[in-house]
């Protein structure tokens, strides 16, 4: 089985889409319990997701950065696996 140390979930949409995608964090944590799961989502949902989803280890605020800023954020996560919901 492949082992991932850093997993990034990218979901910049609004609350409805985010709530539908959040179970992915739980499934990933169950399958890769040692992995750090970073959720990159809308700034307004930061407190809600961090407070209600114990499977998220870190949250990055998505505030519609430009392409270069997005690439810098992406590379800074050093993710082994990425899940993109767009």
C-alpha positions as MATLAB code, in Angstrom:
seq = 'XXXXXXXXXXXXXXXXXXXXXXXXXXXXXXXXXXXXXXXXXXXXXXXXXXXXXXXXXXXXXXXXXXXXXXXXXXXXXXXXXXXXXX';
ca = [
       0.000    0.000    0.000;
       1.212    3.476   -0.845;
       1.939    5.708    2.117;
       1.260    9.436    1.948;
       2.762   11.850    4.464;
       1.003   15.024    3.300;
      -2.410   15.134    1.665;
      -3.945   18.324    0.308;
      -7.677   18.761   -0.266;
      -8.420   21.779   -2.450;
     -12.048   22.943   -2.339;
     -12.457   26.688   -2.970;
     -16.251   26.604   -3.349;
     -19.051   27.695   -1.041;
     -20.440   25.908    2.001;
     -22.726   23.409    0.230;
     -19.964   21.987   -1.939;
     -17.531   21.989    0.959;
     -19.891   20.019    3.214;
     -20.376   17.425    0.469;
     -16.608   17.092    0.033;
     -15.674   16.998    3.724;
     -16.242   13.224    4.175;
     -13.221   12.749    1.930;
     -11.031   13.986    4.791;
     -12.448   11.318    7.081;
     -11.895    8.520    4.575;
      -8.359    9.681    3.842;
      -7.520    9.865    7.565;
      -8.959    6.381    8.120;
      -6.837    4.965    5.305;
      -3.723    7.049    6.027;
      -3.834    7.757    9.786;
      -0.262    9.069    9.896;
      -0.797   11.541    7.058;
      -1.123   15.266    7.651;
      -4.316   16.422    5.946;
      -4.361   20.026    4.815;
      -7.623   21.554    3.625;
      -7.342   24.555    1.305;
     -10.719   26.216    1.212;
     -12.715   29.412    1.308;
     -11.620   31.809    4.043;
     -15.154   32.168    5.441;
     -15.314   28.432    6.196;
     -12.047   28.166    8.122;
     -13.468   28.158   11.653;
     -16.410   25.948   10.733;
     -14.335   23.192    9.164;
     -11.539   23.242   11.703;
     -14.086   23.178   14.522;
     -16.281   20.431   13.116;
     -13.919   18.158   11.218;
     -11.301   16.499   13.434;
      -9.684   14.872   10.389;
      -8.250   18.157    9.126;
      -4.812   18.891   10.563;
      -4.233   22.238    8.883;
      -6.395   24.756    7.024;
      -5.192   27.186    4.365;
      -7.438   30.125    3.538;
      -8.298   30.457   -0.136;
      -8.813   34.120   -0.860;
      -8.634   34.035   -4.669;
      -4.907   34.574   -5.014;
      -3.326   34.989   -8.416;
      -1.784   32.045  -10.221;
       1.743   32.643   -8.941;
       0.524   32.936   -5.338;
      -1.519   29.745   -5.743;
       1.517   27.864   -7.028;
       3.594   29.064   -4.075;
       0.909   27.892   -1.648;
       0.592   24.560   -3.441;
       4.326   23.886   -3.386;
       4.631   24.984    0.257;
       2.321   22.148    1.331;
       4.790   19.556    0.011;
       1.843   17.265   -0.630;
       2.255   13.673   -1.769;
      -1.356   13.433   -2.866;
      -3.894   16.080   -3.836;
      -7.667   15.933   -4.119;
      -9.138   18.766   -6.163;
     -12.826   19.686   -6.094;
     -13.613   22.377   -8.655;
];
